[in-house]
Short mmCIF file of C-alpha atoms in Angstrom, two decimals:
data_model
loop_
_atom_site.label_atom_id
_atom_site.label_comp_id
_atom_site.label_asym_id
_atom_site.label_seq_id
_atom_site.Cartn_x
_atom_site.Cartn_y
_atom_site.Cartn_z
CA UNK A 1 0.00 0.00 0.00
CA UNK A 2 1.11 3.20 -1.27
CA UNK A 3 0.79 7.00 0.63
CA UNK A 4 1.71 10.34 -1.21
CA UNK A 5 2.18 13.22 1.51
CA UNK A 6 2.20 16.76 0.12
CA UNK A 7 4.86 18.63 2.23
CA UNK A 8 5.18 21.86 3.09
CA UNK A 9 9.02 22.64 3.34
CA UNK A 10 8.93 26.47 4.56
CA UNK A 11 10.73 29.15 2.84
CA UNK A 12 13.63 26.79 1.73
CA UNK A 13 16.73 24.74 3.48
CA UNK A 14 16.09 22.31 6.32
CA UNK A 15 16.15 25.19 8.96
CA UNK A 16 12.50 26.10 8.96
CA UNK A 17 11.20 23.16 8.07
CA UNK A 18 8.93 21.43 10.44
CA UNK A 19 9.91 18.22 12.30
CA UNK A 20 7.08 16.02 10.40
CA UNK A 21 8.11 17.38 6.78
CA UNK A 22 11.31 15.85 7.66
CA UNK A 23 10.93 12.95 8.98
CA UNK A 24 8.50 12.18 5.89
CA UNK A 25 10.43 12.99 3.39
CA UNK A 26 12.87 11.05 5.24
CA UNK A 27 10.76 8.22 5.35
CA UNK A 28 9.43 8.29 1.73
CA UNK A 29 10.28 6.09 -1.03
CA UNK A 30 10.28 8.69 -3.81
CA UNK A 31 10.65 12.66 -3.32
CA UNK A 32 8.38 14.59 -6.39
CA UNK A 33 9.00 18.54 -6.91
CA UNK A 34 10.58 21.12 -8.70
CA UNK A 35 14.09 20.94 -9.50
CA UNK A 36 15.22 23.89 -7.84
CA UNK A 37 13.21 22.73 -4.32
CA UNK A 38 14.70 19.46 -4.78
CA UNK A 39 18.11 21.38 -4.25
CA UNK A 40 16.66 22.45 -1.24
CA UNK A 41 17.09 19.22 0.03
CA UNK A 42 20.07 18.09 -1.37
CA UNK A 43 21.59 16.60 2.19
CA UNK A 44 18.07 14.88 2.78
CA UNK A 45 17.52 13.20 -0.46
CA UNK A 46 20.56 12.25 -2.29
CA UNK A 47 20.02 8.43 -1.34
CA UNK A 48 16.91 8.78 -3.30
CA UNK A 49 14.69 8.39 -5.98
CA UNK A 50 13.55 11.58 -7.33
CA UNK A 51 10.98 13.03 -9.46
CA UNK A 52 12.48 16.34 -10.68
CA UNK A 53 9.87 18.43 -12.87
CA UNK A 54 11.48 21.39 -14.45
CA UNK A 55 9.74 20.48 -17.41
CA UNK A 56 6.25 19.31 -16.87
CA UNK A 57 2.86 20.96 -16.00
CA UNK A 58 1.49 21.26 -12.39
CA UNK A 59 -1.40 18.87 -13.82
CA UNK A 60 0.87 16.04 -15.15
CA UNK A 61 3.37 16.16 -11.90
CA UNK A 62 0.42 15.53 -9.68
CA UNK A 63 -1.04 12.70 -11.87
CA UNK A 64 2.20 11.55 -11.61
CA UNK A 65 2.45 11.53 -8.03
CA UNK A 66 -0.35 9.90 -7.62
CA UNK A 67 0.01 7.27 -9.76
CA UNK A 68 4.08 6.51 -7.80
CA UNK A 69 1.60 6.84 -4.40
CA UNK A 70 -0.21 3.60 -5.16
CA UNK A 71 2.11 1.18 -4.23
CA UNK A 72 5.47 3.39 -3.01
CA UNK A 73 5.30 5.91 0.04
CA UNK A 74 5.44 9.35 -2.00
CA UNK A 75 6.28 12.99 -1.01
CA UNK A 76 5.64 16.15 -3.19
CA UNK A 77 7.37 18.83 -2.35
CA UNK A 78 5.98 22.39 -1.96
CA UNK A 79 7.74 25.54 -0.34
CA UNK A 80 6.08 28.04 2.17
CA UNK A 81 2.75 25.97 2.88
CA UNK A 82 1.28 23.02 0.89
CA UNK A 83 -1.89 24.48 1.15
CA UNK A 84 -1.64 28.38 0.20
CA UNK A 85 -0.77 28.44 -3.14
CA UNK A 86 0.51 25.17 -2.89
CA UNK A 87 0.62 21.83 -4.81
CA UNK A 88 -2.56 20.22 -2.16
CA UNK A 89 -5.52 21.68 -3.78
CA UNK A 90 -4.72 20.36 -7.15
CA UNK A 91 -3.63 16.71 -5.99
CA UNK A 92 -7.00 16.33 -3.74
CA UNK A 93 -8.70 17.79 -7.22
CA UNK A 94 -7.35 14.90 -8.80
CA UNK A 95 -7.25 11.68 -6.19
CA UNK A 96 -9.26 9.04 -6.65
CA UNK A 97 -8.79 6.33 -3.78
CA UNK A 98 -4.95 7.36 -3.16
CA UNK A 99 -4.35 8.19 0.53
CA UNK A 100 -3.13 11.68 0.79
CA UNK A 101 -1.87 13.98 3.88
CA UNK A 102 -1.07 17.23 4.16
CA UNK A 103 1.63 18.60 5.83
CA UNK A 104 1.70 22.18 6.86
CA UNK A 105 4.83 24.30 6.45
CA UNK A 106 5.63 27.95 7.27
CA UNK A 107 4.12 30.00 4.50
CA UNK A 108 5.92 32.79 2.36
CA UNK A 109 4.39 35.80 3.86
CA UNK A 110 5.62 34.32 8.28
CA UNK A 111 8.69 34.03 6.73
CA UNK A 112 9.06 37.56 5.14
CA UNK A 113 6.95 39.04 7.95
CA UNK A 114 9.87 37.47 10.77
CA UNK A 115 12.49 39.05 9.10
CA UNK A 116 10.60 42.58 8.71
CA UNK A 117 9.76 42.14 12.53
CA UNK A 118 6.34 41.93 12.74
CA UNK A 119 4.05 43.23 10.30
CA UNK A 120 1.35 40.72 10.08
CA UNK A 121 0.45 41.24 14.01
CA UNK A 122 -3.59 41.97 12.63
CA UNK A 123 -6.28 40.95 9.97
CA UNK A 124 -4.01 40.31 7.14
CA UNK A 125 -4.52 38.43 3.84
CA UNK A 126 -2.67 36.92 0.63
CA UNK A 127 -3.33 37.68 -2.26
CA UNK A 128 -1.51 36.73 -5.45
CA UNK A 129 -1.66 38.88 -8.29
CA UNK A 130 -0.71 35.82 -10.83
CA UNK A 131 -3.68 36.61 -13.51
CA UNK A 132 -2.55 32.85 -15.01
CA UNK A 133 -5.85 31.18 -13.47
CA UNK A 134 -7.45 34.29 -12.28
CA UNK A 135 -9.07 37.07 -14.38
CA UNK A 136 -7.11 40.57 -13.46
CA UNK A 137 -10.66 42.21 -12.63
CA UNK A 138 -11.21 39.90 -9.97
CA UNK A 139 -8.11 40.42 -8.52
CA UNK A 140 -8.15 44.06 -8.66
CA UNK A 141 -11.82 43.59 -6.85
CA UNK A 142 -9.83 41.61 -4.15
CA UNK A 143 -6.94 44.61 -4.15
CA UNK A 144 -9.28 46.78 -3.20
CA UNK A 145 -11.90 45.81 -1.14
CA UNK A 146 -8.74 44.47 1.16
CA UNK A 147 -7.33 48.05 1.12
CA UNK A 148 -10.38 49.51 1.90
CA UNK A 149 -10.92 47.15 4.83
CA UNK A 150 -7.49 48.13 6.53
CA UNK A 151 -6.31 44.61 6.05
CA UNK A 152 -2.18 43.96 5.65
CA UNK A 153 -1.83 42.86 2.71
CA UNK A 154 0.79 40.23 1.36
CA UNK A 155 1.22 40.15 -1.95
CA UNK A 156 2.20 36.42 -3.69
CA UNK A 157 3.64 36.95 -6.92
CA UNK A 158 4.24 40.40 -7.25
CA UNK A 159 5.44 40.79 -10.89
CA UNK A 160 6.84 38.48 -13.51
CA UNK A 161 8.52 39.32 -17.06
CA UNK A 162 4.83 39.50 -18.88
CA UNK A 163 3.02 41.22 -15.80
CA UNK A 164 5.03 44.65 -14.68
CA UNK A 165 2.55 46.79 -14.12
CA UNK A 166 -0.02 44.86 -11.52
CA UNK A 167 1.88 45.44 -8.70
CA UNK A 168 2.21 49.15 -9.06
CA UNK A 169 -1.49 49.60 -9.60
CA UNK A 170 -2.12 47.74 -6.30
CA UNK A 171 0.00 49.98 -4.67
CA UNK A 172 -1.48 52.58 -6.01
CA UNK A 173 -4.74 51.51 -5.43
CA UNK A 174 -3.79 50.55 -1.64
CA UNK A 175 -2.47 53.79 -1.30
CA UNK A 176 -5.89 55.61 -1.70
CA UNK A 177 -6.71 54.44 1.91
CA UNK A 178 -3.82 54.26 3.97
CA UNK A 179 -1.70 57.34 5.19
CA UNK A 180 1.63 58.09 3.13
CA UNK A 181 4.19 56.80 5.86
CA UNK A 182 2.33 53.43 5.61
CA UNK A 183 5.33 50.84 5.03
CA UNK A 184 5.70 48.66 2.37
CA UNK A 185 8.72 46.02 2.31
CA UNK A 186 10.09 44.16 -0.21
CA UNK A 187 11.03 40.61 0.82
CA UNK A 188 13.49 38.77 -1.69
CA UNK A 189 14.48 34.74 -0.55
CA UNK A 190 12.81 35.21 2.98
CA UNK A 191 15.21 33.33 5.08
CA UNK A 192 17.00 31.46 2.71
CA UNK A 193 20.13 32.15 0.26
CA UNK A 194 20.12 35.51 -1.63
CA UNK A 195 17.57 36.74 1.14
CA UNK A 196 17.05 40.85 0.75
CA UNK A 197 15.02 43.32 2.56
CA UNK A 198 14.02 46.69 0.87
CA UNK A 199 11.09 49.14 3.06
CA UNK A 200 9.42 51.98 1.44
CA UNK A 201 6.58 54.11 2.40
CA UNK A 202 3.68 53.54 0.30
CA UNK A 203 4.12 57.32 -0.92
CA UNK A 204 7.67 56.61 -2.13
CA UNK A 205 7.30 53.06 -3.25
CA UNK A 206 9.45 51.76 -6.13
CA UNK A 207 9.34 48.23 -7.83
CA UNK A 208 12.75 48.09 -9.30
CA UNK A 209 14.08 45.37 -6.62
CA UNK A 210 10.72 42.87 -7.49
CA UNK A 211 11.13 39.44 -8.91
CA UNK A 212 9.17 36.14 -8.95
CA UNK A 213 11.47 35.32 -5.78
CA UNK A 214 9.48 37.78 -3.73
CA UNK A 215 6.69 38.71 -1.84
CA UNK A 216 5.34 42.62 -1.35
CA UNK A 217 3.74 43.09 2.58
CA UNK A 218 2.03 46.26 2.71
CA UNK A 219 0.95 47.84 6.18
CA UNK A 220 -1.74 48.72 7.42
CA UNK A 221 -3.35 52.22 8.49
CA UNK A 222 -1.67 52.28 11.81
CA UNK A 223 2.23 49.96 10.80
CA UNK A 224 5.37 51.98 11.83
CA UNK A 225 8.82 51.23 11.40
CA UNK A 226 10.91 51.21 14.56
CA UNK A 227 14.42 50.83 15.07
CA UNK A 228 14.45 49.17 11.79
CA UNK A 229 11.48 46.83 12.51
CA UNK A 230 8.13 46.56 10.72
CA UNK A 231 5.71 46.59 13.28
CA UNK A 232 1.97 46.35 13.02
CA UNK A 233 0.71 47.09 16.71
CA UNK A 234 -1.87 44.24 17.58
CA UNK A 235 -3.93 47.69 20.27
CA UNK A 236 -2.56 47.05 23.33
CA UNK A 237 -2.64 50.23 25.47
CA UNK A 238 1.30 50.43 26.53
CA UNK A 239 2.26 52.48 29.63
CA UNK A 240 4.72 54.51 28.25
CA UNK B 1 25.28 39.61 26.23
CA UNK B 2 21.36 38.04 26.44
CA UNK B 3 19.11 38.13 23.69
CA UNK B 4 15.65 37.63 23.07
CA UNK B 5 13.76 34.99 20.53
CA UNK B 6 10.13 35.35 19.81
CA UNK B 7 9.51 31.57 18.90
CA UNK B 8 6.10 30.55 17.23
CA UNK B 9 6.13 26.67 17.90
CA UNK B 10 2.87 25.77 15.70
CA UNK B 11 0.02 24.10 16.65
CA UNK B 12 1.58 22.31 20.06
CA UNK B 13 3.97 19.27 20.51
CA UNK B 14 6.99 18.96 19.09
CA UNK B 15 6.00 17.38 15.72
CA UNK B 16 5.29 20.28 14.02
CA UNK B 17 7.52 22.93 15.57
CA UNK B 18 10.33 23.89 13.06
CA UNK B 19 14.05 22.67 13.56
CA UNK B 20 14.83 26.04 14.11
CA UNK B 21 12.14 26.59 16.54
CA UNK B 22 13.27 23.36 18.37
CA UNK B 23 17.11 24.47 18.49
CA UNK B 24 16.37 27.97 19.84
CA UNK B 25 14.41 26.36 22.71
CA UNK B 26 17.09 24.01 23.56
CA UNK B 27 19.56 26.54 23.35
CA UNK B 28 17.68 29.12 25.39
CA UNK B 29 18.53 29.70 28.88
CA UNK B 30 14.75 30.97 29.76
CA UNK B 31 11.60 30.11 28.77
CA UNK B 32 8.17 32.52 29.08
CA UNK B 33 4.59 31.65 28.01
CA UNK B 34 1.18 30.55 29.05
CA UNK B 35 1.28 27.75 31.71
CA UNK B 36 -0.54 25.34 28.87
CA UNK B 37 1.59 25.99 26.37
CA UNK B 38 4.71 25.80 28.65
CA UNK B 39 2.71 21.46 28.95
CA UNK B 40 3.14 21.47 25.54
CA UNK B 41 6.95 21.44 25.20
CA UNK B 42 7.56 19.63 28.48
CA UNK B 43 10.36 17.17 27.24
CA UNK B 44 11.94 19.60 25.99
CA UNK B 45 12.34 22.53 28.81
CA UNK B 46 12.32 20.00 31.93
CA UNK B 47 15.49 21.34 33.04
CA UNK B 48 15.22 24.69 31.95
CA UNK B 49 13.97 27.84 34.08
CA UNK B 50 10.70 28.70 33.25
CA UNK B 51 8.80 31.81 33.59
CA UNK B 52 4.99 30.83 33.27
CA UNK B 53 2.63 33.49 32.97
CA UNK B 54 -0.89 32.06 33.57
CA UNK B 55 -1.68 35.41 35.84
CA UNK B 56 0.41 38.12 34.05
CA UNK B 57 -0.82 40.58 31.19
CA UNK B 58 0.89 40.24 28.13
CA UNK B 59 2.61 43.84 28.64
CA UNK B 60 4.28 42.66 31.83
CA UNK B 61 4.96 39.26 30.42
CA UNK B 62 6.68 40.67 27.63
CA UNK B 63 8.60 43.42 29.85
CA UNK B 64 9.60 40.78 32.36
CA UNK B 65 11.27 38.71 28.92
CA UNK B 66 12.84 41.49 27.37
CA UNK B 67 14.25 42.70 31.59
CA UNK B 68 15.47 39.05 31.19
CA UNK B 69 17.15 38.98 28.06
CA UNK B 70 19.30 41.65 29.17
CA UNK B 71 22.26 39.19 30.54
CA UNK B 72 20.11 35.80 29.55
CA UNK B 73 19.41 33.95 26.23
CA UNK B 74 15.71 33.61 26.87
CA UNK B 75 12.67 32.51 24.39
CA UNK B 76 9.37 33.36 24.45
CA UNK B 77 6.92 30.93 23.19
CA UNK B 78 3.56 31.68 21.11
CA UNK B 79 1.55 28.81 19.73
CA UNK B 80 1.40 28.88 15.60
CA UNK B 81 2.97 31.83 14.16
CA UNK B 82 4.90 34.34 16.84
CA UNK B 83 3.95 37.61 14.40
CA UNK B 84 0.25 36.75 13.41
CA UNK B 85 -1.94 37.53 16.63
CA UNK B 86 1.27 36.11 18.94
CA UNK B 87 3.85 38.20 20.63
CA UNK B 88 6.09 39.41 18.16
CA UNK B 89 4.52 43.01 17.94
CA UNK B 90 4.64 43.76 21.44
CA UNK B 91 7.74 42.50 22.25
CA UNK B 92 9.10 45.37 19.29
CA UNK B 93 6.94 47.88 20.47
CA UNK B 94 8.27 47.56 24.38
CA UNK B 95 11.76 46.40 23.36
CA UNK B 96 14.72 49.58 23.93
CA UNK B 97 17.80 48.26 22.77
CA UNK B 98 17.72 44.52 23.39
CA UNK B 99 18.54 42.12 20.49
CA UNK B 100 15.41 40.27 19.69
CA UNK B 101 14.77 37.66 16.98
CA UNK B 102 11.31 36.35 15.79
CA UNK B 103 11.38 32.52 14.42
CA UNK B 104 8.26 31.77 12.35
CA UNK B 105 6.09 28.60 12.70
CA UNK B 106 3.02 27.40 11.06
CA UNK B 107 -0.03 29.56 12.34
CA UNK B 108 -3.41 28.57 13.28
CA UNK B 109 -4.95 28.49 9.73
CA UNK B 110 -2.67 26.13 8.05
CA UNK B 111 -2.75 23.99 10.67
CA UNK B 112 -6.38 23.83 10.56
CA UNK B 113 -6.36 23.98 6.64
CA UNK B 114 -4.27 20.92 6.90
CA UNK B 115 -6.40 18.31 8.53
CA UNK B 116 -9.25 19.61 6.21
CA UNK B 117 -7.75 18.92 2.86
CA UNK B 118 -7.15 22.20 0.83
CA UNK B 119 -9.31 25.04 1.58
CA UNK B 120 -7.18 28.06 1.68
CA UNK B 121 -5.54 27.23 -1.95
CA UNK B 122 -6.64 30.82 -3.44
CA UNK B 123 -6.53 34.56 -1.74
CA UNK B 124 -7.31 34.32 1.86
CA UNK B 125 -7.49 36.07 4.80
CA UNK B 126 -7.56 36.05 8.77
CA UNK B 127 -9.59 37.95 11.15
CA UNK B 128 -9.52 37.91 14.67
CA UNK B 129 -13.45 38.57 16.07
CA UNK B 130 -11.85 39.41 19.89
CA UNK B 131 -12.93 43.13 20.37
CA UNK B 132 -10.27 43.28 23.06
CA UNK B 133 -8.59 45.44 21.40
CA UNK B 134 -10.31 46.14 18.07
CA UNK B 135 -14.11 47.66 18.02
CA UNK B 136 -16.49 45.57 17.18
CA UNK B 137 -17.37 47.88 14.44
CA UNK B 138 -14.13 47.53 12.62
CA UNK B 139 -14.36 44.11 12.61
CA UNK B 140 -17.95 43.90 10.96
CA UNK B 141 -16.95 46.12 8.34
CA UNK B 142 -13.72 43.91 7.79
CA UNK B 143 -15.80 40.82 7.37
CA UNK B 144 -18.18 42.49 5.07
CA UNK B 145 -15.28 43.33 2.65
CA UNK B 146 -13.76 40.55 3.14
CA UNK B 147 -16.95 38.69 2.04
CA UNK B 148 -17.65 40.67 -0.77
CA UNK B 149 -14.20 40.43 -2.08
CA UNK B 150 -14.67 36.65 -2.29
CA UNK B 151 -11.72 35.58 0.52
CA UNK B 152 -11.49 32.41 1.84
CA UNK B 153 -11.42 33.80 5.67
CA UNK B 154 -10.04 32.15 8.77
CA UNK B 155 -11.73 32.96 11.57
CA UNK B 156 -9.65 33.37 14.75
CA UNK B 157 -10.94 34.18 18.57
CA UNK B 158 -14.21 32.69 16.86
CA UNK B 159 -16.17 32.91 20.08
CA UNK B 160 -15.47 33.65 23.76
CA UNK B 161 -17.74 32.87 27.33
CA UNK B 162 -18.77 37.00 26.74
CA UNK B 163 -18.51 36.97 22.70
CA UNK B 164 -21.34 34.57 21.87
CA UNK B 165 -23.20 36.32 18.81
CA UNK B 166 -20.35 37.70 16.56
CA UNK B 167 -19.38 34.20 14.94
CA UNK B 168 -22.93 33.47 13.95
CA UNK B 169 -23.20 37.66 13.07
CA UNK B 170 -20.00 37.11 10.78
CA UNK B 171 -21.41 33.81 9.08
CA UNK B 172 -24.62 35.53 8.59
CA UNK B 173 -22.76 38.47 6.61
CA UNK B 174 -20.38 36.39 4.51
CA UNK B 175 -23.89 33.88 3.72
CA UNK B 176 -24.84 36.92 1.38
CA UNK B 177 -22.03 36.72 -0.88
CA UNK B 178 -21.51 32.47 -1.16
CA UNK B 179 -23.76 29.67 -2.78
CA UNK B 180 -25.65 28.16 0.23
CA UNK B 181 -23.30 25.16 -0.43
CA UNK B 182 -20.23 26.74 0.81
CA UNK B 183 -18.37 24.68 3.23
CA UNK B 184 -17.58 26.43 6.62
CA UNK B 185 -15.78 23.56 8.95
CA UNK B 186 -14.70 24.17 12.61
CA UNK B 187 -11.75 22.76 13.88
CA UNK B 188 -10.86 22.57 17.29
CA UNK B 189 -6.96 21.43 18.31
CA UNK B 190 -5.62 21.41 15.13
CA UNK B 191 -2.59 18.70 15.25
CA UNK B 192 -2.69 18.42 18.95
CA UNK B 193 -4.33 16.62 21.41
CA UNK B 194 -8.27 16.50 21.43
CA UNK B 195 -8.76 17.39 17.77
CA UNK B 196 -12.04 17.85 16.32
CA UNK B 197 -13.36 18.72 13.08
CA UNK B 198 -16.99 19.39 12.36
CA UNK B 199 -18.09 20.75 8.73
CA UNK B 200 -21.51 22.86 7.58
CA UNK B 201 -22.64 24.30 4.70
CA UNK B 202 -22.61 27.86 5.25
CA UNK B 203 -26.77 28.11 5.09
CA UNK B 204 -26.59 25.12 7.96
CA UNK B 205 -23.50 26.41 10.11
CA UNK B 206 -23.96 25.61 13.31
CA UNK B 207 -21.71 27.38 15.99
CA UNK B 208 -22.33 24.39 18.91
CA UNK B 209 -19.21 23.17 18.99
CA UNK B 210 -16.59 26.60 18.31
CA UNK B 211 -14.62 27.60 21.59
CA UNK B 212 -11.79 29.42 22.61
CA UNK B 213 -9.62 26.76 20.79
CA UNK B 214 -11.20 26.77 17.84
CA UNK B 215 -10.78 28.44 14.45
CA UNK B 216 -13.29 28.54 11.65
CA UNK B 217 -12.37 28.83 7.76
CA UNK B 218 -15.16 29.67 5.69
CA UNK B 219 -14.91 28.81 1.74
CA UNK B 220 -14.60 31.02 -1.49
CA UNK B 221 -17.54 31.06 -3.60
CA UNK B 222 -16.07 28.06 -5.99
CA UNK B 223 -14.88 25.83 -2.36
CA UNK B 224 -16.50 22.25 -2.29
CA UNK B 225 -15.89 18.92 -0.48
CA UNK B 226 -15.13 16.28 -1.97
CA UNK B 227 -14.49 12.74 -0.41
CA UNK B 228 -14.49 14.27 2.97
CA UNK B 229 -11.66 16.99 1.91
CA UNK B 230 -12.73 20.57 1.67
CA UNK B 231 -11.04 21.97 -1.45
CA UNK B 232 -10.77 25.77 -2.55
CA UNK B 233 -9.85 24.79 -6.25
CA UNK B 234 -6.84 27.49 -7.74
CA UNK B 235 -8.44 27.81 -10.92
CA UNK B 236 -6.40 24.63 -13.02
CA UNK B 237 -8.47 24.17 -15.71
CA UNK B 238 -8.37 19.86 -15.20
CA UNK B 239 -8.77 17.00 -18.52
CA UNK B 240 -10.96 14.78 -16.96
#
């Protein structure tokens, strides 16, 4: 009898990865992701079998998967959380009588929020401006309502080589409600290799250091930068 | 030379704490949090001092940590993710010039989203309904938005001993904007001891079984269960 887990690794490397993702993909026959993840986990996986899928379509490498999972023990491989944005929907889309677990990882916008400090301390959401399954109206809907409802907002893929302009109309859009100090940061490789940190205000934000490796958090009406921390304050009345 | 960590440990137990989590524990001199969650790590911090705050505020706790980490490497713990809703944001808003680090772990709504299958696979969002700190108003408003802009929202603080009518208030708002099928489940103890999951459809939500240890996650307007897994889909268009 076959299992395929779908892991959650965290932002990347085995530092922030929880104790279950490792031990499963320790324990699994066959480890199924991209090939730059898999690099991840070079010191984990080298003894094994390997699925690397550079080439193939999010559809086919969960067929895939699924197919391995009915006889071998199978792990697919997902940074930040399995479930945001993740490779989980799609493979419970597609199970038939497979057994399938979830793992939960450390999603993209804890780890850019821990190195900021702590942005994310209130109502916050995610929301991805990727228009590849979702129509841009819709997500410019979501952009806004969330701005108008004082929500921190962290953006998943901010900008790609086709889509340079979304993430300065959010901004922009974002900016109608909040004062012009709010911060914005710019979170390249959260806590992992390459990682860099870039804070604007919202007044004097610039896109120049954006990339597919990033994630945008934007503050909300009452964030401050401190000391060189990004703090959202959660209310508590502090005796100064 | 002390410093301080700010260490989100996920859900409870060790299995799903991060390796980094578990290191900075074991390498702390001091630990501070809630009596319970202080039972949670127990193998762990059986030798360690302890500071366990079952009768302090969180201003004091968190002044008492960062008086500590003066001289002392100390941690302080917060179940799932340190900067969402946890201490994080305090600790930088009291903190002078004491080095403090935040470690990341998986908050409450992946956790949650884990044992259910896939339901926060498209733009979502968390609210907190405690009006501790936040007026009630605000929070209406923010689940009205929120609703209207089609979020999958994770409902934290979902109900309290004197907050018994928001959660059914907030269901009742977002039941304007979603197909009467929507799933809404309520899971209590995600990944820890005394789990529970119970699932509705949004027009037959029931709020019997939600307490202080629950969260609630509400679908998107396409969210659907399917073999017992509740799935937000992420828009893959599927060959069937």
């Amino acid at each position: 009898m076959g299992k395929l887990f779908v892991v959650g690794i965290g932002p990347g490397g085995l530092e922030h990865m929880t104790i279950k993702a490792l031990d499963t993909i320790k324990e699994s026959d066959i480890i199924v992701g991209y090939t730059k993840y898999l690099e991840f986990l070079q010191p984990l996986i080298k003894d094994k079998e390997t699925v690397s899928t550079g080439m193939m379509g999010e559809e086919e490498r969960c067929r895939k998967a699924l197919e391995l999972a009915k006889d071998k023990v199978v792990a697919v491989i997902s940074t930040g959380d399995a479930g945001i944005y993740g490779m989980a929907g799609l493979i419970l889309e597609l199970r038939e009588d497979e057994e399938v677990e979830i793992i939960p990882g450390v999603t993209a916008s804890s780890s850019a929020g821990s190195v900021l400090g702590a942005p994310l301390m209130h109502d916050n959401c995610n929301i991805s401006l990727s228009d590849l399954m979702t129509p841009y109206e819709d997500i410019k809907k979501r952009v806004r309502l969330a701005a108008e409802g004082d929500f921190i907002i962290s953006l998943y893929n901010p900008k790609s080589k086709k889509r340079i302009t979304y993430l300065r109309e959010a901004i922009g859009t974002i900016k109608e409600f909040r004062p012009a100090s709010t911060p914005v940061a710019v979170v390249k490789n959260a806590l992992r290799e390459g990682q860099s940190i870039n804070i604007y205000t919202i007044e004097n934000f610039d896109d120049s250091e954006v990339d597919m490796f990033s994630i945008v958090i934007v503050g909300n009406s009452k964030s401050f930068m401190k000391d060189g921390f990004f703090i959202t304050p959660r209310g508590y009345k502090i005796d100064k």
